[in-house]
mmCIF file of C-alpha atoms and ligand atoms in Angstrom:
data_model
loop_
_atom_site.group_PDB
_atom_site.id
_atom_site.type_symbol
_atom_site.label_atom_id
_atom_site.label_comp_id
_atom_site.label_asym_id
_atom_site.label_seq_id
_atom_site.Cartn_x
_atom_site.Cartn_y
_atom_site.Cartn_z
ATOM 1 C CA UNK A 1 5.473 21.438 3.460
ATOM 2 C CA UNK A 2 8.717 19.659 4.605
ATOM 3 C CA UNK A 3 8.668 22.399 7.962
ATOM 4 C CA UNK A 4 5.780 20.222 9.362
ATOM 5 C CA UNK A 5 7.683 16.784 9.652
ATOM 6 C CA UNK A 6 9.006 16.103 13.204
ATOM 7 C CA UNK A 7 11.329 13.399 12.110
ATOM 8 C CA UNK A 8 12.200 10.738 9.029
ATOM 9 C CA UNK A 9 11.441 7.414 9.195
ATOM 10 C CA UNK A 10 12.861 6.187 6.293
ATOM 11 C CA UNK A 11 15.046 8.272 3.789
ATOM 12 C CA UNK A 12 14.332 8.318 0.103
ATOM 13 C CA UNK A 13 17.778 5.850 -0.652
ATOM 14 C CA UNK A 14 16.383 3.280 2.396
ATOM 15 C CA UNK A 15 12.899 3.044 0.277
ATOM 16 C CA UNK A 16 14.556 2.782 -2.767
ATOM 17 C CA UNK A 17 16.704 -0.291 -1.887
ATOM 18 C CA UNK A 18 13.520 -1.952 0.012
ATOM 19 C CA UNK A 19 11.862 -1.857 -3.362
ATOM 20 C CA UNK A 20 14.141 -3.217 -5.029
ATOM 21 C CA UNK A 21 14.383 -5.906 -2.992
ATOM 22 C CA UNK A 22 10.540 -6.758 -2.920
ATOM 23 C CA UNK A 23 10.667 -6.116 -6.836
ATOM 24 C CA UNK A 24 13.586 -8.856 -7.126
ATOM 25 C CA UNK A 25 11.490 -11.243 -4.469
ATOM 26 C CA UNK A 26 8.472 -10.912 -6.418
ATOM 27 C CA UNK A 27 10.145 -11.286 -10.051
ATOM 28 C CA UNK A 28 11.642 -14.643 -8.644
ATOM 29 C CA UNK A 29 8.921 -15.808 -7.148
ATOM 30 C CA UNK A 30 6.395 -15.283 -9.763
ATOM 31 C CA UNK A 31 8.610 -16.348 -12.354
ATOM 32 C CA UNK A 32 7.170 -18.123 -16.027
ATOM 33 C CA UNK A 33 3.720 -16.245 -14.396
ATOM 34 C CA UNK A 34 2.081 -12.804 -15.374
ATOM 35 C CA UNK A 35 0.966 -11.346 -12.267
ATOM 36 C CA UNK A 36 -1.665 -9.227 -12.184
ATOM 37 C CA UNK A 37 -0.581 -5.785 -10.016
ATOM 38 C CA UNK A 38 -3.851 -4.337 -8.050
ATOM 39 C CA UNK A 39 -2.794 -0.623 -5.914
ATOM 40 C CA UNK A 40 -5.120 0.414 -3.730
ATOM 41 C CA UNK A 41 -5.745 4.042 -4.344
ATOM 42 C CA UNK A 42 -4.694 7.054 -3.651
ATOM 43 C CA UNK A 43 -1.988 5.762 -1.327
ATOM 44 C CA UNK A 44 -0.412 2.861 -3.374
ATOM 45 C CA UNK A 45 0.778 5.526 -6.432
ATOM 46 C CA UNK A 46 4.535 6.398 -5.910
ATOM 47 C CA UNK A 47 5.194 2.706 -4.728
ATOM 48 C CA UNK A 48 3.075 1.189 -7.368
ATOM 49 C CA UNK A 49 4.841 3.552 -9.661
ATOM 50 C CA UNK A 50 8.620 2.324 -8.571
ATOM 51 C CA UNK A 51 7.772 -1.097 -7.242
ATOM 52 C CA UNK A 52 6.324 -2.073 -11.035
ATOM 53 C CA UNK A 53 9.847 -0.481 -12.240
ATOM 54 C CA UNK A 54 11.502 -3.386 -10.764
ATOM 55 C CA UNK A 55 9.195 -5.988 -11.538
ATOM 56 C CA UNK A 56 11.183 -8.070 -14.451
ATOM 57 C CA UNK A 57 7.623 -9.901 -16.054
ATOM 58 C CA UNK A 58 5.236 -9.210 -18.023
ATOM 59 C CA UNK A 59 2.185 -7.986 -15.699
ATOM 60 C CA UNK A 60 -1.135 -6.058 -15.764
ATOM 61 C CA UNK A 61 -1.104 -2.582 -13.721
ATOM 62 C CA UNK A 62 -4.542 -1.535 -12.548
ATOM 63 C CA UNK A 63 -5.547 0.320 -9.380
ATOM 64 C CA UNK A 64 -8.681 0.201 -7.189
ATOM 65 C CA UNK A 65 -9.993 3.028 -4.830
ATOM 66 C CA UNK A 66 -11.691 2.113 -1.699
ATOM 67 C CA UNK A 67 -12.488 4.364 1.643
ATOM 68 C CA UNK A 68 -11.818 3.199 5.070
ATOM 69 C CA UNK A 69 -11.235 6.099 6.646
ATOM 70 C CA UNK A 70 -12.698 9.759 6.582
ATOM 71 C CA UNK A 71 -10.007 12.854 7.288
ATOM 72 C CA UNK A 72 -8.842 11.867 10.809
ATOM 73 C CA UNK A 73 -5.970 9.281 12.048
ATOM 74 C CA UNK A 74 -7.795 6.352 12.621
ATOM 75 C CA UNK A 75 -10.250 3.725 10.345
ATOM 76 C CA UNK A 76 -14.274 4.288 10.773
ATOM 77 C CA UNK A 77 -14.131 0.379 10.079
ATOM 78 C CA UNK A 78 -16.967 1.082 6.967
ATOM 79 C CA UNK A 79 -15.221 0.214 3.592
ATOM 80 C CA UNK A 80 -16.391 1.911 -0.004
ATOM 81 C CA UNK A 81 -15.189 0.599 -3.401
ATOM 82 C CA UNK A 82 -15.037 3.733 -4.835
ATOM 83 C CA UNK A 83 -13.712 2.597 -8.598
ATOM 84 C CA UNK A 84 -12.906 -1.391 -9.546
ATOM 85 C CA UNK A 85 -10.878 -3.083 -11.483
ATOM 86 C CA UNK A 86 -11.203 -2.643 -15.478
ATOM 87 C CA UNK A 87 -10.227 -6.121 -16.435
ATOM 88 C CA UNK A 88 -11.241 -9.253 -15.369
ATOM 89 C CA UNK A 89 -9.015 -11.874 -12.881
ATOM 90 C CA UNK A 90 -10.224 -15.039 -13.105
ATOM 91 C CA UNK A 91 -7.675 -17.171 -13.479
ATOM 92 C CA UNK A 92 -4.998 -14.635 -12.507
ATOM 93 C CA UNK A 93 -1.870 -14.310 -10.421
ATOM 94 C CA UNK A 94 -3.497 -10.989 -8.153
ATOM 95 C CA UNK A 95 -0.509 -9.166 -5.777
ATOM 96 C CA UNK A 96 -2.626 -6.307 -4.052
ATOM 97 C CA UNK A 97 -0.306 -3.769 -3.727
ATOM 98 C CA UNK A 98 -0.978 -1.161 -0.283
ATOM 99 C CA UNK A 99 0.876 1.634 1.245
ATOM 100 C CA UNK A 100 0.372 0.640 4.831
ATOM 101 C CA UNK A 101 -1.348 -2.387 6.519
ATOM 102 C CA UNK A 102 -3.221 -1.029 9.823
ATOM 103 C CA UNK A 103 -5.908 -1.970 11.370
ATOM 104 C CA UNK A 104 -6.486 -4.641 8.343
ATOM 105 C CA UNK A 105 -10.013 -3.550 7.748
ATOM 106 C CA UNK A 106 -9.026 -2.521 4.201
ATOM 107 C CA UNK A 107 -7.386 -5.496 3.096
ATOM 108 C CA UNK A 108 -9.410 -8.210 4.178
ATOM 109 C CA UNK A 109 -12.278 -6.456 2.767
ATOM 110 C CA UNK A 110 -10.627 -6.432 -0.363
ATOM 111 C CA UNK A 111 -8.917 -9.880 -0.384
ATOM 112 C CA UNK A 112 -12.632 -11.235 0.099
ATOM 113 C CA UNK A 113 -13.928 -8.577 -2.365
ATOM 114 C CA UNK A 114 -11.725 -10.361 -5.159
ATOM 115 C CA UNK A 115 -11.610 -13.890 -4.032
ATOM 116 C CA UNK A 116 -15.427 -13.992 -5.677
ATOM 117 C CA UNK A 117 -13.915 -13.646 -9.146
ATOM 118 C CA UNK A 118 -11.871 -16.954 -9.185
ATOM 119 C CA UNK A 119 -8.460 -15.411 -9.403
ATOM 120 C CA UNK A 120 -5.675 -18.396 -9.343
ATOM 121 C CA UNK A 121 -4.164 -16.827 -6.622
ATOM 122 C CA UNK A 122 -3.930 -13.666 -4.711
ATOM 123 C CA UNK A 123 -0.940 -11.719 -2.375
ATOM 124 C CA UNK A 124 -0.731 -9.356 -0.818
ATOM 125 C CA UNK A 125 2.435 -6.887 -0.561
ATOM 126 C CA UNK A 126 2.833 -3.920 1.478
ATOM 127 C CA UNK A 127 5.568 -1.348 1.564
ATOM 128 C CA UNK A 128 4.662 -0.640 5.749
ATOM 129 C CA UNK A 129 3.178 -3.200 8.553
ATOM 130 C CA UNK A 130 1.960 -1.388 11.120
ATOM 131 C CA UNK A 131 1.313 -4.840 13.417
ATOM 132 C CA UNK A 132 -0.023 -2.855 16.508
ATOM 133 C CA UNK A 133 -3.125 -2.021 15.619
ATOM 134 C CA UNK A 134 -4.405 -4.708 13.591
ATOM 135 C CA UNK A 135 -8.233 -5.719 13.834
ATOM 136 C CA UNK A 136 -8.201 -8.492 11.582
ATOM 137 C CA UNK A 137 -5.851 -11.847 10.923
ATOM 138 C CA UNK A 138 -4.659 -10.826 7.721
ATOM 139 C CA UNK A 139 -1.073 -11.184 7.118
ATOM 140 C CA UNK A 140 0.827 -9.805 3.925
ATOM 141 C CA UNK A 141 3.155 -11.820 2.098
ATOM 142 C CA UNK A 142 5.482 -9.264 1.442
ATOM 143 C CA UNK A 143 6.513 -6.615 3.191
ATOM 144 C CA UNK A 144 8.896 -3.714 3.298
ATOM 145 C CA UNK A 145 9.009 -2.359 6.479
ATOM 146 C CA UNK A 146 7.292 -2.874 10.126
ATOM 147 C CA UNK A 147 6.524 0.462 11.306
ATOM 148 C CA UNK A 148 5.892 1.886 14.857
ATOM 149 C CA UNK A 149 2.604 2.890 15.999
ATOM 150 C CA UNK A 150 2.734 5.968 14.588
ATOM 151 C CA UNK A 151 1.006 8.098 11.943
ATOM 152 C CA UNK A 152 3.197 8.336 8.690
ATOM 153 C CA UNK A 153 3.282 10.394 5.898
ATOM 154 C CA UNK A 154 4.971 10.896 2.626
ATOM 155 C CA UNK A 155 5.470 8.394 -0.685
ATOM 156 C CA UNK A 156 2.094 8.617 -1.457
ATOM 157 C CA UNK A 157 0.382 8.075 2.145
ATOM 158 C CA UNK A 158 -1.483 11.607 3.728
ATOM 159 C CA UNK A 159 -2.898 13.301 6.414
ATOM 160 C CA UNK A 160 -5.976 15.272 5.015
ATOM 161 C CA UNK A 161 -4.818 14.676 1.437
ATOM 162 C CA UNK A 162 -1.628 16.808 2.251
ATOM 163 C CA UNK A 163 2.162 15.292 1.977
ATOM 164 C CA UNK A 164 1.536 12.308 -0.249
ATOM 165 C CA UNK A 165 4.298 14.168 -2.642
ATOM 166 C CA UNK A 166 7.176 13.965 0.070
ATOM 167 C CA UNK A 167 9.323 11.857 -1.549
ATOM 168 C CA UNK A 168 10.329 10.249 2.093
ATOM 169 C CA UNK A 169 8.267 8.537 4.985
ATOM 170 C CA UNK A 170 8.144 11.024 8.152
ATOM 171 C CA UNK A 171 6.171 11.550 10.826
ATOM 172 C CA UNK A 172 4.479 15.368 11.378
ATOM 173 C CA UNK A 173 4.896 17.565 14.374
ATOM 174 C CA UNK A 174 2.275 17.012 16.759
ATOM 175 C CA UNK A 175 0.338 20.129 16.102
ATOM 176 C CA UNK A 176 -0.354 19.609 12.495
ATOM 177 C CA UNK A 177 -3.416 17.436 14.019
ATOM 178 C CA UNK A 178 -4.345 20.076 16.394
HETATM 179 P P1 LIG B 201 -6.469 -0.297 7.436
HETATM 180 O O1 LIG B 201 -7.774 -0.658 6.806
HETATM 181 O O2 LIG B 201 -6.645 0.240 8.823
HETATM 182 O O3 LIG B 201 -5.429 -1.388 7.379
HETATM 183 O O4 LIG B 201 -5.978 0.978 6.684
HETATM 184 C C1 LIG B 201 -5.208 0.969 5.575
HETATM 185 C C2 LIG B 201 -5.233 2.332 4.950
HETATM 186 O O5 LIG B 201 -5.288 3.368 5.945
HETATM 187 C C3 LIG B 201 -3.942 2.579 4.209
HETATM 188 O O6 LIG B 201 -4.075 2.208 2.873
HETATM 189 C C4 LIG B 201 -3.745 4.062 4.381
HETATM 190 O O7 LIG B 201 -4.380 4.751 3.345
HETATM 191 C C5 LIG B 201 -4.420 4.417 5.668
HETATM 192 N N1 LIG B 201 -3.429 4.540 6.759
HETATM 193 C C6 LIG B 201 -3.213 3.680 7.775
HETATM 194 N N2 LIG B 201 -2.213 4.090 8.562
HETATM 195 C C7 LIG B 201 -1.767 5.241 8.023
HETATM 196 C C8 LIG B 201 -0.705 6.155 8.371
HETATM 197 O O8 LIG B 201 0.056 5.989 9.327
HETATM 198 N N3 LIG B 201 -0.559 7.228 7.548
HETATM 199 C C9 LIG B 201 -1.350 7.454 6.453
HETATM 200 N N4 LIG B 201 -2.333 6.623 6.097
HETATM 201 C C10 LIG B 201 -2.540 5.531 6.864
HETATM 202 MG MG1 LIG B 202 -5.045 4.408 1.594
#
């Protein structure tokens, strides 16, 4: 699998220390509170999984899946809830938790999506901004990295379902998409 990266964008100990920082932000900011974590599935799982690990509160962890995009490179602008939330948020702290912020499709979808059930408040934090291509004015409150314009893979994002496992952020070698 790791043969078909062209290069590393950022190295498992670079994550690491970004999340950690976002964790500390978020425990500070959201202190005497008990935010309500939301990952948007599949790609959210590894930095759900160590983001929450350095989250110092007492929060709920639940996930939603929703579809933007079919097996290519770019969003077919149609969004799918494809499994909601199990509890209810009215009245909540909500911090949407994404893998990458695009074209924006997905998110503002969503933010609107969970705005209807009263929740006290609701953020938004990303581990990547990828601010070239967005569609939409959403902005995330917290965010790990800007990334280039480019396609990205590992840490739980894919390309055709493949490389979420990497355990580092890389870009493939331009004939994996051919
Ligand atoms: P948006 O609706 O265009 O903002 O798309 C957000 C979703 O598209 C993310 O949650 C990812 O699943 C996917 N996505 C966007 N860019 C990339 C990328 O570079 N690599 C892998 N998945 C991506
Ligand atoms: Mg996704």
């Amino acid at each position: 699998m790791r043969k078909d990266i062209d290069h590393i964008l950022y190295d498992e100990a670079t994550i690491a220390s970004k999340v950690r920082e976002l964790g500390a932000l978020i425990t500070k900011d959201y202190e005497g509170k008990e935010p309500f974590l939301v990952g948007v599935l599949k790609g959210c799982f590894v930095f759900m999984s160590d983001l929450s690990k350095e989250i110092d509160l007492y929060c709920d962890i639940d996930f939603m899946a929703v579809s933007s995009y079919g097996s290519g490179t770019t969003t077919t602008g149609a969004v799918q809830i494809k499994k909601d939330l199990s509890r209810d948020i009215e009245g909540r702290d909500v911090i949407i938790i994404e893998d990458i912020l695009d074209s924006g499709v997905t998110l503002s979808y969503l933010t609107k999506y969970l705005e209807n059930r009263k929740p006290a408040s609701i953020k938004i934090c990303t581990l990547m901004d990828k601010p070239a291509r967005r569609q939409t004015d959403i902005k995330a409150d917290y965010v790990g990295f800007v990334c280039p314009d480019e396609f990205v893979v590992g840490y739980g994002l894919d390309y055709d379902e493949k490389y979420r496992n990497l355990p580092f952020i890389g870009v493939l070698k331009p004939e994996i998409y051919e």
